[in-house]
PDB file of C-alpha atoms in Angstrom:
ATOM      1  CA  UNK A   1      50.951 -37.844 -31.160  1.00  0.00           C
ATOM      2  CA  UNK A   2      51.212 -34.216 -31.352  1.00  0.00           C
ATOM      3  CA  UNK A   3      54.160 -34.159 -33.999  1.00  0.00           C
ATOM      4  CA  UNK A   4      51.121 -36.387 -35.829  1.00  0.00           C
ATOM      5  CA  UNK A   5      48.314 -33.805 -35.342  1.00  0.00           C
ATOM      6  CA  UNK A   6      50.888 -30.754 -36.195  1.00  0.00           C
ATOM      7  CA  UNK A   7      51.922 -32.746 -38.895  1.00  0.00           C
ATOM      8  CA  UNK A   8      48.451 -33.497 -40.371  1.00  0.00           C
ATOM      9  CA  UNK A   9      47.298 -29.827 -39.614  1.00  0.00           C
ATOM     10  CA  UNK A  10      50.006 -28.765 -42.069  1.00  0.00           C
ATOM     11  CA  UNK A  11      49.324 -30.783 -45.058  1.00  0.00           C
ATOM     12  CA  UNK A  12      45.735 -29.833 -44.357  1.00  0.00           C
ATOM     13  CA  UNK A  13      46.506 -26.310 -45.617  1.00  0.00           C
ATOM     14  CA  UNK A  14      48.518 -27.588 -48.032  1.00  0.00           C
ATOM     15  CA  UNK A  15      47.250 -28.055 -52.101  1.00  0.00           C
ATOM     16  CA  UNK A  16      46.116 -31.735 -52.961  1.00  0.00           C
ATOM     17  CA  UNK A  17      49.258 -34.349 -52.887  1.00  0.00           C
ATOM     18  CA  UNK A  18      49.684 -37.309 -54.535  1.00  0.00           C
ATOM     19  CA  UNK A  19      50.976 -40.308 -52.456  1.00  0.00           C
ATOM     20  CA  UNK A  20      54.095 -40.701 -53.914  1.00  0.00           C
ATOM     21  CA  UNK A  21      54.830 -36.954 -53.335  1.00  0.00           C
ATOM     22  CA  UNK A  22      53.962 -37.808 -49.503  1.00  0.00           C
ATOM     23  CA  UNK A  23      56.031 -40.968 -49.346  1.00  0.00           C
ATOM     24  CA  UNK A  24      59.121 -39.371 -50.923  1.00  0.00           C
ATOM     25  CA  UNK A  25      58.925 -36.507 -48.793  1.00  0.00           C
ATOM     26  CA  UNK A  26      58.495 -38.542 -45.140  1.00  0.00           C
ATOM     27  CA  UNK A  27      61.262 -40.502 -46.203  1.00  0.00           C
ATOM     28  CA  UNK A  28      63.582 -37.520 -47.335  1.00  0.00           C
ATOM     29  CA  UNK A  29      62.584 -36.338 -43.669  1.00  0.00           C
ATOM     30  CA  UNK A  30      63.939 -39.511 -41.872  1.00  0.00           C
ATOM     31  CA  UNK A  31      66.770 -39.548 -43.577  1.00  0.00           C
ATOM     32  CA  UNK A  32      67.956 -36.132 -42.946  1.00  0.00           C
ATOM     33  CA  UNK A  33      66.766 -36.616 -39.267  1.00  0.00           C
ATOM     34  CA  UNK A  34      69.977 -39.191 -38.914  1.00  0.00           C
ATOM     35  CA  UNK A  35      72.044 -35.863 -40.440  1.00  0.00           C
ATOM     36  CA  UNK A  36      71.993 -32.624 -42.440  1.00  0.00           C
ATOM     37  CA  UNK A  37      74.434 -33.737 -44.713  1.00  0.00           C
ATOM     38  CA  UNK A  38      72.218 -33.310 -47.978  1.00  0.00           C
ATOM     39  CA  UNK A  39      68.724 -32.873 -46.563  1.00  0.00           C
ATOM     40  CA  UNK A  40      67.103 -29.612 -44.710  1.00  0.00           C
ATOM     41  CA  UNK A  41      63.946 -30.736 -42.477  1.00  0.00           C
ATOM     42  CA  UNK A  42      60.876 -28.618 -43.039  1.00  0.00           C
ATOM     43  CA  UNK A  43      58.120 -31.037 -41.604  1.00  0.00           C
ATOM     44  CA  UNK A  44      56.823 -30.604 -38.074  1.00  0.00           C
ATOM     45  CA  UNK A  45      57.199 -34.777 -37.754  1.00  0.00           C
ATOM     46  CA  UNK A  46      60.662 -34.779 -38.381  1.00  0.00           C
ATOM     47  CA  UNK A  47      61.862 -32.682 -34.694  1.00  0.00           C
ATOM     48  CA  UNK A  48      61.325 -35.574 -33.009  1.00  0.00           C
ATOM     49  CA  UNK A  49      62.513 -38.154 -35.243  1.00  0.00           C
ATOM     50  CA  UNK A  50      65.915 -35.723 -35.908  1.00  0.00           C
ATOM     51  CA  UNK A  51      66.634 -35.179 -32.208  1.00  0.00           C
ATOM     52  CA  UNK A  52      66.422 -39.380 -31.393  1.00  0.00           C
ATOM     53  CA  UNK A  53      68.508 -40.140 -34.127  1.00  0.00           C
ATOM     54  CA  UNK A  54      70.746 -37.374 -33.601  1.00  0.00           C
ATOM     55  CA  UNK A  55      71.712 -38.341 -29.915  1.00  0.00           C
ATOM     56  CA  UNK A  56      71.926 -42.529 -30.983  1.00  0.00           C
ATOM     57  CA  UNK A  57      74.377 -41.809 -34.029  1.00  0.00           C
ATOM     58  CA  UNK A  58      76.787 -40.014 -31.448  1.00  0.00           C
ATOM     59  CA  UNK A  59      77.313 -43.732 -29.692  1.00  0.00           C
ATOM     60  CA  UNK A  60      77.718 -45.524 -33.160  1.00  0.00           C
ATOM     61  CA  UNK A  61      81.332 -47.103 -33.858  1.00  0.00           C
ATOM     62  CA  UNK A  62      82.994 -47.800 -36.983  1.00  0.00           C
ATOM     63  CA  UNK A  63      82.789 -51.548 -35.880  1.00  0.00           C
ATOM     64  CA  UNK A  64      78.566 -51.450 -35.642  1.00  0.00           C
ATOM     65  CA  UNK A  65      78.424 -49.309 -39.166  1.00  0.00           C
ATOM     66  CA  UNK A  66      76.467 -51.925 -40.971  1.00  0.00           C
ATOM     67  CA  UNK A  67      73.981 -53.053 -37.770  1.00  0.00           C
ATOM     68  CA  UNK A  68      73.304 -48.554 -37.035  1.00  0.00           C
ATOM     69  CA  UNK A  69      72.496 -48.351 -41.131  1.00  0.00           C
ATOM     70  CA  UNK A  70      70.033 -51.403 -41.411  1.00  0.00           C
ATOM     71  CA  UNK A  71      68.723 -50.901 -38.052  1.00  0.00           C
ATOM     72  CA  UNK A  72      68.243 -46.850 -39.521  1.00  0.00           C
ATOM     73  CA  UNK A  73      65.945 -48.087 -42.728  1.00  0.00           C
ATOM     74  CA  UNK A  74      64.124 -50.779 -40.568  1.00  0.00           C
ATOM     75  CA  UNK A  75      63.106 -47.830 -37.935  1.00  0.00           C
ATOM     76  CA  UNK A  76      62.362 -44.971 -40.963  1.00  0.00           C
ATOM     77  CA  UNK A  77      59.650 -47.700 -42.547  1.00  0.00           C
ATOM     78  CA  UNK A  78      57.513 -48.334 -39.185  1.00  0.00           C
ATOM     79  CA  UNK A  79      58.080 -44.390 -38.581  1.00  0.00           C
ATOM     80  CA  UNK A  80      56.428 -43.756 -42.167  1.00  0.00           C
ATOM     81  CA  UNK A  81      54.061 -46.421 -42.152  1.00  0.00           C
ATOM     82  CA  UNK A  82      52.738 -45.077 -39.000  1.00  0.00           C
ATOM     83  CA  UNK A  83      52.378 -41.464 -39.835  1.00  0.00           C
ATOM     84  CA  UNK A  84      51.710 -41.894 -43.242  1.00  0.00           C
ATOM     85  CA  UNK A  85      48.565 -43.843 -42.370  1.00  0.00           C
ATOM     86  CA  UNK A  86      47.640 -41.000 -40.475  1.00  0.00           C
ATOM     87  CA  UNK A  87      48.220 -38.332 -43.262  1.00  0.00           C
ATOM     88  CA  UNK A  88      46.760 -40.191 -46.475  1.00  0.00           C
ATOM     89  CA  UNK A  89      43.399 -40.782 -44.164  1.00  0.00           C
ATOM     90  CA  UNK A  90      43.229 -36.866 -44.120  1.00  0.00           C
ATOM     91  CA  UNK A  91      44.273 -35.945 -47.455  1.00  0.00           C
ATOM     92  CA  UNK A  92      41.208 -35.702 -50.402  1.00  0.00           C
ATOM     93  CA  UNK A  93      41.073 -37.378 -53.451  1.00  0.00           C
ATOM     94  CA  UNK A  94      44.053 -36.557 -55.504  1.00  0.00           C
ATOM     95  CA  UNK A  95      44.185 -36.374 -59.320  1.00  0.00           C
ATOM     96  CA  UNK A  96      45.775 -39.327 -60.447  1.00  0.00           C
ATOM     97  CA  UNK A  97      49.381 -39.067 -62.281  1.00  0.00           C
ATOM     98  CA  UNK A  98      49.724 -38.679 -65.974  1.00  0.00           C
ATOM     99  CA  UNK A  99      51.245 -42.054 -67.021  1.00  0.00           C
ATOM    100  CA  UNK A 100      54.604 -42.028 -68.037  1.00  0.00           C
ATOM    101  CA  UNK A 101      55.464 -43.732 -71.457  1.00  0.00           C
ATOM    102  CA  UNK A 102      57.204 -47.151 -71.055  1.00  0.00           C
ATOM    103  CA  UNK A 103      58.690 -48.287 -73.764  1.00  0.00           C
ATOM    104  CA  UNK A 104      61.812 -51.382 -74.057  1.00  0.00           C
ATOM    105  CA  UNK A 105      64.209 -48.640 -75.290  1.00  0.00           C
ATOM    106  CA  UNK A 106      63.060 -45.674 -72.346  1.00  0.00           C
ATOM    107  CA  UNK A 107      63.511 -48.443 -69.731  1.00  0.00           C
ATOM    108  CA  UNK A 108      66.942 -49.509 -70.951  1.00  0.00           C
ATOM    109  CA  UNK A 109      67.888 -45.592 -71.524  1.00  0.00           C
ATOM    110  CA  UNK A 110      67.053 -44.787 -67.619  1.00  0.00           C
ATOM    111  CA  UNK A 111      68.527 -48.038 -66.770  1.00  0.00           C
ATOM    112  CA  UNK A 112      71.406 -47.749 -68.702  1.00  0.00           C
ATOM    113  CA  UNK A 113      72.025 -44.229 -67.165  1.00  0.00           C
ATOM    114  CA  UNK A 114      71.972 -45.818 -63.765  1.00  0.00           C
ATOM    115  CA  UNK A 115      74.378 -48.906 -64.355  1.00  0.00           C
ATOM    116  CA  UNK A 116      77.140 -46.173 -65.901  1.00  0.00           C
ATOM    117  CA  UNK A 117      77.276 -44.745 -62.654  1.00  0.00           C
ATOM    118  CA  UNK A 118      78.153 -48.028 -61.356  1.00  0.00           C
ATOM    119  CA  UNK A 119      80.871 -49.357 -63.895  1.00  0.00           C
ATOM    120  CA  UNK A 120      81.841 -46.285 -65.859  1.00  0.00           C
ATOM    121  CA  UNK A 121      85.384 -44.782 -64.723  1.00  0.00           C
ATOM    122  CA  UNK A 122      83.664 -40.896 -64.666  1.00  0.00           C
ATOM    123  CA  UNK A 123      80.531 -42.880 -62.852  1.00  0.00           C
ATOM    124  CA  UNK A 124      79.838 -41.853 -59.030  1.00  0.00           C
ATOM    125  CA  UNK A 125      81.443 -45.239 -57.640  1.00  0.00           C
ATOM    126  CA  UNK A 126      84.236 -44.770 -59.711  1.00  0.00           C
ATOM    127  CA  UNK A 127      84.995 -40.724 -58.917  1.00  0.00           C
ATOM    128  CA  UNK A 128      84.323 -41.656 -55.256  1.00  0.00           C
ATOM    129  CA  UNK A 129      86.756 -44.351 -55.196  1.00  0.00           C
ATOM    130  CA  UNK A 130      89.454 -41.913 -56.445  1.00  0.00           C
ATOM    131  CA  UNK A 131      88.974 -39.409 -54.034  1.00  0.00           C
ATOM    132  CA  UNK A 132      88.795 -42.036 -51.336  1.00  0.00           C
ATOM    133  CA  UNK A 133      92.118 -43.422 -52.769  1.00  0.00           C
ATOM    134  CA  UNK A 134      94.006 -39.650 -53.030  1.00  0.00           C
ATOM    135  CA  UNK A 135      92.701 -38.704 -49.529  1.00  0.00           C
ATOM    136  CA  UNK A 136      90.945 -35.893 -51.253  1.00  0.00           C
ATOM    137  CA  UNK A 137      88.165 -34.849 -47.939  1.00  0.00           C
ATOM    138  CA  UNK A 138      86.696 -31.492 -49.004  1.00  0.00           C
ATOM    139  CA  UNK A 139      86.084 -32.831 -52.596  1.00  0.00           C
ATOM    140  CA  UNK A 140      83.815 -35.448 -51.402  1.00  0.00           C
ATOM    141  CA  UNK A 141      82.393 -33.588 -49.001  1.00  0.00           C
ATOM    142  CA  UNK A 142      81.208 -31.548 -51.924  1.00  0.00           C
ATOM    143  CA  UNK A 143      80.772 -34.662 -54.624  1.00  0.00           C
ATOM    144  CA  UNK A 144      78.286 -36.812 -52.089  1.00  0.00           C
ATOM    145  CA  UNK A 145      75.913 -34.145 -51.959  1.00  0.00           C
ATOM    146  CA  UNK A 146      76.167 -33.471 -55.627  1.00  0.00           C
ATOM    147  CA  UNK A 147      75.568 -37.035 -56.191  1.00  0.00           C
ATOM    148  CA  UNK A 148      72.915 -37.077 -53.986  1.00  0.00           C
ATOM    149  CA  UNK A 149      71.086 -34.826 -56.178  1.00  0.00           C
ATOM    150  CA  UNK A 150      71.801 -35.814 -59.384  1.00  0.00           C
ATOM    151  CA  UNK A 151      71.977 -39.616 -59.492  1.00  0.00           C
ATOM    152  CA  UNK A 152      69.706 -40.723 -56.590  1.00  0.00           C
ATOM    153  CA  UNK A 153      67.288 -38.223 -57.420  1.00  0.00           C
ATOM    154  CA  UNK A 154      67.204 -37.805 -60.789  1.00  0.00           C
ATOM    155  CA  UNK A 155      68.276 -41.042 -62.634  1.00  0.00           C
ATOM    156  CA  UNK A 156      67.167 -43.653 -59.951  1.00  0.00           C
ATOM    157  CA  UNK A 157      63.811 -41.654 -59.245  1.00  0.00           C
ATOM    158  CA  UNK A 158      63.179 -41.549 -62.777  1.00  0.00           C
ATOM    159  CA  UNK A 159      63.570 -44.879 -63.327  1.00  0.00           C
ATOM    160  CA  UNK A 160      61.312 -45.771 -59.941  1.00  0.00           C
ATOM    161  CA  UNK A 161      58.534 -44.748 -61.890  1.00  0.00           C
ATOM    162  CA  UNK A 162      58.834 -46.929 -64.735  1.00  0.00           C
ATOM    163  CA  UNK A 163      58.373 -50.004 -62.425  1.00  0.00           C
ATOM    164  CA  UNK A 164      54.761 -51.971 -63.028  1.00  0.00           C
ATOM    165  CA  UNK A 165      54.943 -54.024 -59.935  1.00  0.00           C
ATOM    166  CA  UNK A 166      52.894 -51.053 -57.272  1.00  0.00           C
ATOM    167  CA  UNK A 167      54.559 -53.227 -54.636  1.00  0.00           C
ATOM    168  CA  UNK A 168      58.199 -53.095 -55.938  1.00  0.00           C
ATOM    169  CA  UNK A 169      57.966 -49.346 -56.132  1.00  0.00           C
ATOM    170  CA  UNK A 170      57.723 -48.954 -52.425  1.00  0.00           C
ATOM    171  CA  UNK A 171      60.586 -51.661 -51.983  1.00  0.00           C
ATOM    172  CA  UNK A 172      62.280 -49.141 -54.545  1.00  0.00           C
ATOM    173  CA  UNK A 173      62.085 -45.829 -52.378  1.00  0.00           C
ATOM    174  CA  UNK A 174      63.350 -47.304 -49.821  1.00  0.00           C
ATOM    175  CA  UNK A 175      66.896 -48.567 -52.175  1.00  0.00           C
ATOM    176  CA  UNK A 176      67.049 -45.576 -53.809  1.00  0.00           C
ATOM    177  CA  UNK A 177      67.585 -43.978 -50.109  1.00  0.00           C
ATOM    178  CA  UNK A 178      70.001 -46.590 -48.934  1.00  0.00           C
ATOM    179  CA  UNK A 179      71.815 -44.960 -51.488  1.00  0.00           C
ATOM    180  CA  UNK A 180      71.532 -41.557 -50.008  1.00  0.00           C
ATOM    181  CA  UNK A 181      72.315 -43.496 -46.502  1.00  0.00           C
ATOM    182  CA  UNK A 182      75.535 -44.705 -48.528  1.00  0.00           C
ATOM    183  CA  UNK A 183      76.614 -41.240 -49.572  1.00  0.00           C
ATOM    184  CA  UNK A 184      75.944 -40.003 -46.544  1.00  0.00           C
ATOM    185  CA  UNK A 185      77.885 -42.504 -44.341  1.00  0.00           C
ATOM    186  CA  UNK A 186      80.646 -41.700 -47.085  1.00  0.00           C
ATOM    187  CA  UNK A 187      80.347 -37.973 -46.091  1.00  0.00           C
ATOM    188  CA  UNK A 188      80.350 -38.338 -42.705  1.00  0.00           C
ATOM    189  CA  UNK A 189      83.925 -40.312 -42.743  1.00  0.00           C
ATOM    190  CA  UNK A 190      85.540 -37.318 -44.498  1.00  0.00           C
ATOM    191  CA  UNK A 191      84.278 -34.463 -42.375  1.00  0.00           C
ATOM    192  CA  UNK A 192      87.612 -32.465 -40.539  1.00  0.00           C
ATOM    193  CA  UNK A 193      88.425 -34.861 -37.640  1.00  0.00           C
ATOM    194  CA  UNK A 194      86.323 -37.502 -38.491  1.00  0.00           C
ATOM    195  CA  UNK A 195      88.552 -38.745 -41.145  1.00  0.00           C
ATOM    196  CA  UNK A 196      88.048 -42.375 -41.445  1.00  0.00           C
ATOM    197  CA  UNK A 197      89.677 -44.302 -44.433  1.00  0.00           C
ATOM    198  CA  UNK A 198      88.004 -47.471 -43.200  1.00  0.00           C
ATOM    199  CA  UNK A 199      84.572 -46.367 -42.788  1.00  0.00           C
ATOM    200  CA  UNK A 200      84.571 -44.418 -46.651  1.00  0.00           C
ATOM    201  CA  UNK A 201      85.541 -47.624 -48.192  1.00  0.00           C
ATOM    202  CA  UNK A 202      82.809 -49.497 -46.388  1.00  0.00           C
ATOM    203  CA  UNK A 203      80.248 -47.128 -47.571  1.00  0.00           C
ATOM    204  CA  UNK A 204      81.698 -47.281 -50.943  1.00  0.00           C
ATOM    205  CA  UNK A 205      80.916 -51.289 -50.833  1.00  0.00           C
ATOM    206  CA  UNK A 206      77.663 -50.684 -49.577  1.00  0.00           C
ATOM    207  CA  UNK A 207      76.977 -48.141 -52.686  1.00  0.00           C
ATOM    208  CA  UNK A 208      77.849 -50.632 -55.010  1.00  0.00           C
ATOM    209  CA  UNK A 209      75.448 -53.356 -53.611  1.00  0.00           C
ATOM    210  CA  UNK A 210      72.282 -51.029 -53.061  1.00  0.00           C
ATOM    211  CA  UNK A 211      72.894 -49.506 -56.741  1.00  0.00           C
ATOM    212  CA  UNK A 212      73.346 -53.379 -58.040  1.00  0.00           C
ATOM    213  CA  UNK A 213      70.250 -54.156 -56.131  1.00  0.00           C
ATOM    214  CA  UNK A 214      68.533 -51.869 -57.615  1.00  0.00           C
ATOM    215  CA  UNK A 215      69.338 -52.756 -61.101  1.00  0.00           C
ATOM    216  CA  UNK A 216      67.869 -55.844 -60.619  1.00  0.00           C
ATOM    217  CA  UNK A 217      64.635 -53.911 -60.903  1.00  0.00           C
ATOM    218  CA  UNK A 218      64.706 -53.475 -64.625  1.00  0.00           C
ATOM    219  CA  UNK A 219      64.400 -57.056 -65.280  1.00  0.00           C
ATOM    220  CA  UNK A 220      60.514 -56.920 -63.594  1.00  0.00           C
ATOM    221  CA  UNK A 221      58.720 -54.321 -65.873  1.00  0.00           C
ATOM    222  CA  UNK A 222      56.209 -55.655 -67.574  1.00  0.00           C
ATOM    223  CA  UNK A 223      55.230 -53.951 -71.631  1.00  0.00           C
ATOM    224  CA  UNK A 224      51.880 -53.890 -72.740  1.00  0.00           C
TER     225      UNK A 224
END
């Protein structure tokens, strides 16, 4: 409850903010409470949340990898939904978004950008996979966070906001950062001592499905 109010004081001060802006940023917080891999905490709510997930991700085993990650993204939504509520009561009317053009072709363009990634040999699953395969540690170290920026923020939260369906765009935050969860978990297996062979190629399988998944999404935008 005090994270809450120290939370809440903070965005108080802070110029008007749309939802979304809100939402992305409570979720970039969870995620980089499970590690600082890619993402620096700056929000009072997040100490808590950090230092729980923190201690818990010491105990995990390769063997529970898939149970830790769902059971991660099932425990960031009630965290968000709880505090969010909290937040948006507080926050003033905000200016509404421009609207961004959709067109057939911009859809399939950001789309398009987003399934290259997935089947192209210079695409993220594909350079990962390499690297994986030549035992090459400190270049994905470096690579997942690059990848973090470029693909799962740029391309797939570009192409979040061409979705129609309101509901489908909070179902699509939360894919886009399974894929962060993926490059992370990816990371994490190639750190000095931590090597894991095993647990990288997991992760890998795991990127593929949640960037599949979210392909899927194209096929439910609606043109005026």
């Amino acid at each position: 409850l005090t994270a809450s109010i120290a939370t809440l004081q903070y965005y108080q001060k802070m110029p008007r903010l749309s939802t979304a802006t809100i939402t992305s940023a409570l979720l970039c917080c969870c995620l980089g409470g499970f590690t600082s891999a890619f993402v620096t905490p700056t929000f009072p709510l997040t100490v808590a949340i950090i230092k729980s997930a923190e201690t818990s991700s010491h105990h995990a085993t390769s063997t529970s990898l898939e149970a830790t990650r769902r059971n991660f993204i099932d425990q960031s939504i009630a965290t968000i939904t709880a505090t969010s509520t909290i937040i948006f009561q507080a926050q003033p009317a905000a200016a509404k978004e421009a609207p961004i053009e959709i067109t057939p072709q911009i859809v399939q363009e950001a789309f398009d950008a987003i399934r290259n990634e997935l089947t192209s040999s210079s695409g993220v699953v594909a350079t990962l996979s390499n690297l994986i395969d030549n035992g090459s540690f400190e270049e994905i170290l470096q690579y997942t966070k690059e990848s973090d920026a470029y693909f799962r923020r740029a391309k797939l939260g570009k192409a979040r906001k061409m979705l129609t369906d309101k509901d489908l765009k909070g179902e699509a935050v939360l894919m886009s950062n399974a894929v962060t969860f993926d490059l992370i978990g990816i990371n994490r297996a190639s750190r000095p001592g931590k090597e894991n062979r095993e647990d990288q190629l997991r992760y890998l399988e795991e990127l593929k499905k949640d960037i599949a998944k979210f392909l899927e999404l194209e096929k439910t935008i609606v043109f005026e």
